[in-house]
PDB file of C-alpha atoms in Angstrom:
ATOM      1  CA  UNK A   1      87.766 -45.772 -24.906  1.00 85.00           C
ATOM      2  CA  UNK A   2      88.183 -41.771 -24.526  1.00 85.00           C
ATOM      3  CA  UNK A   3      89.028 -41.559 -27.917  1.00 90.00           C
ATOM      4  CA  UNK A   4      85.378 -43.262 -28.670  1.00 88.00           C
ATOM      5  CA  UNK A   5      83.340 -41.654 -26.645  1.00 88.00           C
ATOM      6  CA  UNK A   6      84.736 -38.168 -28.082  1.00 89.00           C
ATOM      7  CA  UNK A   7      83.915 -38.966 -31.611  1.00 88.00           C
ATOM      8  CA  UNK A   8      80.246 -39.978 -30.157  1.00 88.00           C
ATOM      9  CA  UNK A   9      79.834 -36.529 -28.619  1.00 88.00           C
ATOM     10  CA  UNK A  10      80.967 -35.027 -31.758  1.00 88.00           C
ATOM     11  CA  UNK A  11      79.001 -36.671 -33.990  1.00 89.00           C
ATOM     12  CA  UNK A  12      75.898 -36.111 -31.293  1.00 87.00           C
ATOM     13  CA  UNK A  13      77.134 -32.248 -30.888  1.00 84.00           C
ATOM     14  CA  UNK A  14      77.011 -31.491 -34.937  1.00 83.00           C
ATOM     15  CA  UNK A  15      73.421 -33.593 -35.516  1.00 79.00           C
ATOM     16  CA  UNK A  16      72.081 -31.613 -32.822  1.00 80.00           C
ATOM     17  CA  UNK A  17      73.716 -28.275 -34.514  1.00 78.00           C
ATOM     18  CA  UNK A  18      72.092 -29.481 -37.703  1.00 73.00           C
ATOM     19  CA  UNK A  19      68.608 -30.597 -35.912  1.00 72.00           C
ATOM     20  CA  UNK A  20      68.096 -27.015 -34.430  1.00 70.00           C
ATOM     21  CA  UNK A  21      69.062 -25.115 -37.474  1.00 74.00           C
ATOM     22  CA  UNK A  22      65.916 -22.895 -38.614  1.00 83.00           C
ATOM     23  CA  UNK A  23      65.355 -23.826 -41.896  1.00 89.00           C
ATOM     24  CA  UNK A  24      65.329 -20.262 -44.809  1.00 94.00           C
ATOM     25  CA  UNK A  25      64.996 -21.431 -48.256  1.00 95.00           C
ATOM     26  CA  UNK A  26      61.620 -20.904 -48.666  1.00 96.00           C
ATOM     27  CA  UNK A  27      61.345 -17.583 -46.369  1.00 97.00           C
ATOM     28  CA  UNK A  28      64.545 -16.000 -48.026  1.00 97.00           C
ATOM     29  CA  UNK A  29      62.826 -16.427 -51.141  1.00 97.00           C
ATOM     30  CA  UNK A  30      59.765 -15.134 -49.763  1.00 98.00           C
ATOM     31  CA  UNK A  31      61.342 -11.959 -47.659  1.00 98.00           C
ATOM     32  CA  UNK A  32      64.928 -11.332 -49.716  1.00 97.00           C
ATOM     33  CA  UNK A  33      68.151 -11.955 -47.934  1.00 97.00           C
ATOM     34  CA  UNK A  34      68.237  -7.810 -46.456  1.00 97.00           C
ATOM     35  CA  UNK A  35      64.851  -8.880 -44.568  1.00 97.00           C
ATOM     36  CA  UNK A  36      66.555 -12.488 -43.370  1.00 97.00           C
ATOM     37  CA  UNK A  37      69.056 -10.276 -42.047  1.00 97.00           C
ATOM     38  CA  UNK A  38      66.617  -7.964 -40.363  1.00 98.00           C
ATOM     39  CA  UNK A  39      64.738 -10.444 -38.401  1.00 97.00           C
ATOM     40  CA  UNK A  40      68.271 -11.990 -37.237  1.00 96.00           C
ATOM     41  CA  UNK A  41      70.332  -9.349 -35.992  1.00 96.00           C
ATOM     42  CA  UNK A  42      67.721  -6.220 -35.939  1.00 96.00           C
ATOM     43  CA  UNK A  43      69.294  -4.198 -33.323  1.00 96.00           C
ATOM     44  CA  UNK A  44      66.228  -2.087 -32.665  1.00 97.00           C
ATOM     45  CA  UNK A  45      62.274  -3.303 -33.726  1.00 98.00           C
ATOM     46  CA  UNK A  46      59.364  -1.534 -33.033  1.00 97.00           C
ATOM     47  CA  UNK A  47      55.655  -2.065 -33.588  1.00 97.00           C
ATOM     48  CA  UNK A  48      53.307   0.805 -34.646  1.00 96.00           C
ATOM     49  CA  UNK A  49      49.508   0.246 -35.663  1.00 94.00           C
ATOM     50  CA  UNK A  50      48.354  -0.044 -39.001  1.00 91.00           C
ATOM     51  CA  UNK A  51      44.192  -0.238 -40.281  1.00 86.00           C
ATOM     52  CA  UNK A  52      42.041   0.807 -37.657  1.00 82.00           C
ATOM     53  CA  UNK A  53      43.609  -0.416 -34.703  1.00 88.00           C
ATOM     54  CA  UNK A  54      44.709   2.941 -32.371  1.00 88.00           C
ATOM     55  CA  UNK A  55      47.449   1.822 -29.691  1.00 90.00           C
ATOM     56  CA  UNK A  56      50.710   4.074 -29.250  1.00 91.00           C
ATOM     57  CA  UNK A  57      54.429   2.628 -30.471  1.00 94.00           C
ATOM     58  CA  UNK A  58      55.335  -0.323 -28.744  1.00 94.00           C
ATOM     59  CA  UNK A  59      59.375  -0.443 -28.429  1.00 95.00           C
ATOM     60  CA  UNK A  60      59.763  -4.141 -28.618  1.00 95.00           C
ATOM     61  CA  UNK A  61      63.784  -4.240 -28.916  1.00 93.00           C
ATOM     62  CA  UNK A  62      64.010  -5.382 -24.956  1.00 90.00           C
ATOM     63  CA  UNK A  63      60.654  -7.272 -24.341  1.00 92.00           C
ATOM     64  CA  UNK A  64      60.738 -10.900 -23.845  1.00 92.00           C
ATOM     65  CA  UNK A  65      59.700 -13.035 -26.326  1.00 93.00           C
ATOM     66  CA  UNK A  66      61.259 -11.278 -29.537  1.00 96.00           C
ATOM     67  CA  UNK A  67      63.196 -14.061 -30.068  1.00 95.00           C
ATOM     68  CA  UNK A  68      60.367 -16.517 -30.399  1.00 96.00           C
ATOM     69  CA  UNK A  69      59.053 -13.515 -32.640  1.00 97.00           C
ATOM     70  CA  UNK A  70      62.043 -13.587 -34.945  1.00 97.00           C
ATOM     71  CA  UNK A  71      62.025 -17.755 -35.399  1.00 96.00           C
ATOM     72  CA  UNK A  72      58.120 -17.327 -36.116  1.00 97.00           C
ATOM     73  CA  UNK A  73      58.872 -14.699 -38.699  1.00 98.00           C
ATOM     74  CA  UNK A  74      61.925 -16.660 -40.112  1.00 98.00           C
ATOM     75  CA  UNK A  75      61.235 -20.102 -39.983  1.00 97.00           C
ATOM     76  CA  UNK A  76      59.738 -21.526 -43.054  1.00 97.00           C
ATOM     77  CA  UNK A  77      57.721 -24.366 -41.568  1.00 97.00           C
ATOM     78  CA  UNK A  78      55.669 -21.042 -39.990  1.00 98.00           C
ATOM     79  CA  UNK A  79      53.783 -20.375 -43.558  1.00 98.00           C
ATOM     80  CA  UNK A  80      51.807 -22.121 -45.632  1.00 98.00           C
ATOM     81  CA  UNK A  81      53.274 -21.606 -48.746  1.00 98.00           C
ATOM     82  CA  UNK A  82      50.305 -22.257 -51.562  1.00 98.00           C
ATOM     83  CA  UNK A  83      48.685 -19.644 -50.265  1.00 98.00           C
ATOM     84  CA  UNK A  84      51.294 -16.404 -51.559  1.00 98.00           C
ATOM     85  CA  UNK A  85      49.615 -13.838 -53.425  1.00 97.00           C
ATOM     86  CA  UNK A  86      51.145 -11.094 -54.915  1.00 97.00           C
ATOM     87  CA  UNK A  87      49.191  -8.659 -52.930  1.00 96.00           C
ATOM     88  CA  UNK A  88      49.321  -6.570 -50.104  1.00 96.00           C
ATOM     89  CA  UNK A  89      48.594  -7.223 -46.450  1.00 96.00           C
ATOM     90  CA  UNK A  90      47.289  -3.568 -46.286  1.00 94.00           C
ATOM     91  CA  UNK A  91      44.863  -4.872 -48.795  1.00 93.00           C
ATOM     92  CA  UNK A  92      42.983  -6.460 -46.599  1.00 92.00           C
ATOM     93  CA  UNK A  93      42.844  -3.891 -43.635  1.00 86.00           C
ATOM     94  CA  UNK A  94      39.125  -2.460 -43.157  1.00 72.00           C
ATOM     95  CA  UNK A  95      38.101   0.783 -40.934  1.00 50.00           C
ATOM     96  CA  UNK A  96      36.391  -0.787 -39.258  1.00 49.00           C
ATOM     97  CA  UNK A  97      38.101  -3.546 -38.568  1.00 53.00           C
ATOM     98  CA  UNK A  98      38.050  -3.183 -34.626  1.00 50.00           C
ATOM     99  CA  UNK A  99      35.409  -1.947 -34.278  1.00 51.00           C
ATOM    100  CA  UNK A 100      34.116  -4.651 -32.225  1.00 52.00           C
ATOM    101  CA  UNK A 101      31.472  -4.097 -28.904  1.00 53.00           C
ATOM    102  CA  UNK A 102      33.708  -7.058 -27.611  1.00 58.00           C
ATOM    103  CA  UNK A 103      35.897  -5.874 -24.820  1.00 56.00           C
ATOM    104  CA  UNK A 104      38.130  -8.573 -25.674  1.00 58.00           C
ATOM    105  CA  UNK A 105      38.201  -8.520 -29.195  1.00 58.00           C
ATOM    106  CA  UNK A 106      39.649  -4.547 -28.569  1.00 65.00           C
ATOM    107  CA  UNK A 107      42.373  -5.960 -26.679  1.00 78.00           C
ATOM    108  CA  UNK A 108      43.940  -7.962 -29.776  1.00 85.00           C
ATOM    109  CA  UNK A 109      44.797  -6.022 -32.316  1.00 92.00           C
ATOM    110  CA  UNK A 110      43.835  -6.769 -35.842  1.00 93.00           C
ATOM    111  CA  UNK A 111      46.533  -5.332 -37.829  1.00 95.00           C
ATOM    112  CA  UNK A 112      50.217  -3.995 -37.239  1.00 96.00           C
ATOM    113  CA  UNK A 113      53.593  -2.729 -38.788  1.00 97.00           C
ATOM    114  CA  UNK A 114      56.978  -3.929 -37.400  1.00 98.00           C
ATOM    115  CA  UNK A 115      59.803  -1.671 -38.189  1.00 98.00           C
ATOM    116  CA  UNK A 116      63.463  -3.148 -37.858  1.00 98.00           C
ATOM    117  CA  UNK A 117      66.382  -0.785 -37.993  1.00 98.00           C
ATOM    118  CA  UNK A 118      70.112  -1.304 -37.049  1.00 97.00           C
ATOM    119  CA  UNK A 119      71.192   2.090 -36.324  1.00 96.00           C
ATOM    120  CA  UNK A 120      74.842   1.410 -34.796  1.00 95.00           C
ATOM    121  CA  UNK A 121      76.071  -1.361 -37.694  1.00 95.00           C
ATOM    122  CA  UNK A 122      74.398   0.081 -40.636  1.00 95.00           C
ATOM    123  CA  UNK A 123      73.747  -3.411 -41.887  1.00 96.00           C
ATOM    124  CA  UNK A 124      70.444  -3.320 -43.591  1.00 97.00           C
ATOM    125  CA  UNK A 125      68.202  -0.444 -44.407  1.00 97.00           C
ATOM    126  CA  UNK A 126      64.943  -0.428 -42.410  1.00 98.00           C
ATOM    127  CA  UNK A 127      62.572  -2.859 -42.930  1.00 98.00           C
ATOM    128  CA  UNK A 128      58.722  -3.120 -42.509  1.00 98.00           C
ATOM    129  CA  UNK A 129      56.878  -5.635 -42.168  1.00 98.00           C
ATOM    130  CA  UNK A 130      52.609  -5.915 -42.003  1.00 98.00           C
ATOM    131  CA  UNK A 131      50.972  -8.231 -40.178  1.00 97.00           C
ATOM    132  CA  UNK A 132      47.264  -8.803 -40.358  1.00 97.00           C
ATOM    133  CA  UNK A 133      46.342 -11.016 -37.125  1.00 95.00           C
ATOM    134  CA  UNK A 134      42.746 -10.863 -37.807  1.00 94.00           C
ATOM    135  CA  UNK A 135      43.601 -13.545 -41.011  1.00 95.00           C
ATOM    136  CA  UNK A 136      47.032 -14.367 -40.212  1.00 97.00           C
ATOM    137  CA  UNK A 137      48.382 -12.806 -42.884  1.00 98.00           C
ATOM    138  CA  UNK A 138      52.345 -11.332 -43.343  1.00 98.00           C
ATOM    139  CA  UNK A 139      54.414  -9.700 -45.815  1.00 98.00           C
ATOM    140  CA  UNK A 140      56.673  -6.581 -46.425  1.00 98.00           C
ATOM    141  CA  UNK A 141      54.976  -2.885 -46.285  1.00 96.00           C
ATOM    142  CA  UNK A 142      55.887  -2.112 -49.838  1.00 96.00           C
ATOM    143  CA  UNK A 143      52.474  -4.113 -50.577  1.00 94.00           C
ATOM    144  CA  UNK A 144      54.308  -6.911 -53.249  1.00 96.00           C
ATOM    145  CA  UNK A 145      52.959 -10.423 -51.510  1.00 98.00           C
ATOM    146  CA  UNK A 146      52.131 -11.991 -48.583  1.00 98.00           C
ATOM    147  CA  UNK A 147      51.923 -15.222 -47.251  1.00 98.00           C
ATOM    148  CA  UNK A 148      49.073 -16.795 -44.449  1.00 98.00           C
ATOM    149  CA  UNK A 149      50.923 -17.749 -41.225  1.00 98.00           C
ATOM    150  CA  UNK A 150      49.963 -21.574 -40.579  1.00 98.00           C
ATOM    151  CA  UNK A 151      47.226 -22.155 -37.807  1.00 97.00           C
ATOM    152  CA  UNK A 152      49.757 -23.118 -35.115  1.00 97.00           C
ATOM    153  CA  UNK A 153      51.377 -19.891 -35.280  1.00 98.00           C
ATOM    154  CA  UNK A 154      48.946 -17.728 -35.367  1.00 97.00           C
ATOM    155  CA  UNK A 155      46.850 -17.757 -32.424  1.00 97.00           C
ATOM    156  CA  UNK A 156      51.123 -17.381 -30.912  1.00 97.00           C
ATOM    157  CA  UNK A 157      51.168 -14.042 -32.808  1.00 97.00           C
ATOM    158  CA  UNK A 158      47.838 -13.157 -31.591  1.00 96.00           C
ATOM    159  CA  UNK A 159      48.920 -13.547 -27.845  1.00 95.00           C
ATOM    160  CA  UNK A 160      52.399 -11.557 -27.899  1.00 96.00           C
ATOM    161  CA  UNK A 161      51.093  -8.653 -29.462  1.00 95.00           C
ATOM    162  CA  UNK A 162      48.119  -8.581 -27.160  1.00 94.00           C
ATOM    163  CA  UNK A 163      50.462  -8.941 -24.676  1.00 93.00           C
ATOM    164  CA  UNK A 164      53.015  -6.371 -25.656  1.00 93.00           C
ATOM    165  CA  UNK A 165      50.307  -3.967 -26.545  1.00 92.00           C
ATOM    166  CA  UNK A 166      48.194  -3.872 -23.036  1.00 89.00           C
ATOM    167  CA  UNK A 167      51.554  -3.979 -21.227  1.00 81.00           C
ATOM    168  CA  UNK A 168      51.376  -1.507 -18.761  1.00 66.00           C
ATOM    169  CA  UNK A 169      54.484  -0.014 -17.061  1.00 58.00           C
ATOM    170  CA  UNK A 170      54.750  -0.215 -13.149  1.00 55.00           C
ATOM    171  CA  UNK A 171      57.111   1.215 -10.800  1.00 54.00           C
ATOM    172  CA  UNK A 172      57.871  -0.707  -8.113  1.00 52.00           C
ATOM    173  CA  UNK A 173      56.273   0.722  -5.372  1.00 51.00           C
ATOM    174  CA  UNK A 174      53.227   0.941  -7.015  1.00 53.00           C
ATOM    175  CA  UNK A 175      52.668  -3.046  -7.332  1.00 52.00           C
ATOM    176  CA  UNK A 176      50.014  -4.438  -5.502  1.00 54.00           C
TER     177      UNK A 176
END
């Protein structure tokens, strides 16, 4: 009986491994195994604005959520994959993109750069990557393609960086 009930677990334990895997054949195609890398063991990732948008460096190493950042970036169900062009995101960027009278619409921004180094291991040179929320569009900064982010995603990417950008630092004695 215990040696039964062991070979269930395993066989549970490695289809559950294999279940929760985050599939990369299409996005290692897409970004090139040194960008793969990037996204999974970055050590340090910043965002910095790009088009019109005006907000100062956002240090995102330590924020919550990066993680569900990486897997959006990495997982291959994420992009609709008809729709690469060998263009670049930058492409698309206006001046006046933001330049909305919407209050709201300032709070988003339309169009940013994440930069991924890994200073202490040396593993990967850095890495940029553009992101245009305003038409959920993603690819590296050297301008050769991009790829729309699928419509579930997108309005996720829209929130974090609004989020991460309007973050506002508070000591503790300052709270309300």
């Amino acid at each position: 009986m215990g040696v039964a009930v062991l070979v269930v677990a395993s066989i549970t334990a490695g289809l559950s491994i294999y279940a929760r895997k985050t599939p990369l054949v299409e996005t290692t195609k897409f970004w090139g195994p040194e960008t793969i890398t990037a996204l999974q063991l970055g050590e340090r990732i910043q965002l910095f604005p790009r088009g019109g948008d005006d907000f100062p460096r956002v240090e995102l190493t330590t924020t919550p959520g990066l993680g569900h950042l990486r897997r959006a970036l990495l997982d291959e169900r994420n992009f609709d994959w008809d729709s690469v062009e060998s263009e670049s995101v930058a492409s698309l960027w206006t001046a006046d993109q933001n330049a909305s009278d919407d209050a709201e619409a300032k709070e988003v921004p339309s169009s940013v750069q994440l930069r991924l180094t890994d200073p202490t291991a040396h593993r990967f040179d850095t890495v940029e990557i553009d992101i245009d929320l305003a038409g959920g569009w993603v690819g590296p900064s050297d301008g050769s393609q991009r790829v729309r982010i699928n419509d579930y995603v997108q309005p996720k990417l829209r929130n974090y960086f609004k989020t991460v950008v309007n973050f506002k630092q508070r000591r503790y004695d300052d709270r309300d």
